[in-house]
């Protein structure tokens, strides 16, 4: 079966087409096309993501990205004669009433190209920035109408979890060959630490009759961890998104001064709170006060603070995950979400799993931050577990697992 994944929850416009083989006990997933348009350069000027700007960019880019993705997948076939589709046009105009420009583009595309051989659409319907989510959802509904393809709505956070469960096939011999993955054998219960710009959650994952069951057992009381990375970066005068910048500086400091005791100690919020919850706003404020006291915030001081900040947050997330592992008899750790691209986090969690003799799963670097591949994969697993397509669903910025 071929699945088209659509992701627009934040500032990445993602379109992906996968081909799945599910007629055995060993399902396989092949990427036929994978396009990602990042709005980072646009948002960087303002130091953060503005929902209405993100929405506008998605609306501008969804049709071109879909065309590119179809082309990459070898599925873009022009009609011999472009035909007006009057009746269809009316329905599409109704679905995309709030996106007149994108609507024209969608109609033009449907008139220009043959229906692609796609069996299912998987679209993120939450959580995320609601205006951004709505564009993706309405776009999915419009092309579903054009080509009569059913839709499965997907929880963005489930995408971050399941993409970690994939195993790429052995090294490809021919470069032009498409990437193929199999789904790993997962030992449950799993604890998934989801760390992104909008979330910091510990999620207990179990499997019942091929369905994944999620229970949120820890959550942030204020800022998400990625948000803290981004805000601290802004305080230090580093560009958006700050996560990768902080991580680069911290790594440099560790290489240059491996044993140095920091002159700028930061708190480890809630590390001994006895529960599995987090708080990151205090640590951000501590960085703000520390930096305000420094007359000349030199590059070397920024580097030292970045390292202390990263050490502090990693210590907290490791401690809380360790507690959850003990509490629930966990057999596998998964980390997912944009912040799981962080090298120290990847290394420290790999070591934790090794020390505790349990399994550790993390997405490939390229699939850690937002993308449509993970949405297509989550859609596939939902289909395998018997979930039915939906027509009447909404975008929901606060959707929970
Ligand atoms: O999952 P994601 O792409 O989008 C959301 O759903 O939020 O996560 C984006 C977040 C941003 O806050 C970004 O700064 C952070 O992930 N991030 C990192 C790294 N790469 C991205 N944080 C720390 N270290 C990194 N290497
Ligand atoms: Zn995300």
mmCIF file of C-alpha atoms and ligand atoms in Angstrom, residues 7 9-10 127 156-157 160 195-199 336-338 368-371 374, ligand 2:
data_model
loop_
_atom_site.group_PDB
_atom_site.id
_atom_site.type_symbol
_atom_site.label_atom_id
_atom_site.label_comp_id
_atom_site.label_asym_id
_atom_site.label_seq_id
_atom_site.Cartn_x
_atom_site.Cartn_y
_atom_site.Cartn_z
ATOM 1 C CA UNK A 7 3.032 17.365 8.382
ATOM 2 C CA UNK A 9 2.196 21.226 12.974
ATOM 3 C CA UNK A 10 4.898 23.862 13.425
ATOM 4 C CA UNK A 127 -0.806 18.753 18.752
ATOM 5 C CA UNK A 156 2.224 14.198 15.857
ATOM 6 C CA UNK A 157 3.693 12.795 19.106
ATOM 7 C CA UNK A 160 7.922 10.932 17.112
ATOM 8 C CA UNK A 195 11.356 16.181 24.030
ATOM 9 C CA UNK A 196 10.557 18.910 21.550
ATOM 10 C CA UNK A 197 9.813 22.605 21.190
ATOM 11 C CA UNK A 198 6.317 22.076 22.581
ATOM 12 C CA UNK A 199 6.584 18.966 24.779
ATOM 13 C CA UNK A 336 11.966 11.263 20.271
ATOM 14 C CA UNK A 337 11.163 14.851 19.264
ATOM 15 C CA UNK A 338 13.475 17.554 17.951
ATOM 16 C CA UNK A 368 14.381 13.404 14.910
ATOM 17 C CA UNK A 369 13.022 16.839 14.087
ATOM 18 C CA UNK A 370 9.599 17.291 12.479
ATOM 19 C CA UNK A 371 9.040 15.480 9.178
ATOM 20 C CA UNK A 374 7.098 9.776 10.798
HETATM 21 ZN ZN1 LIG B 2 7.681 17.623 16.818
#
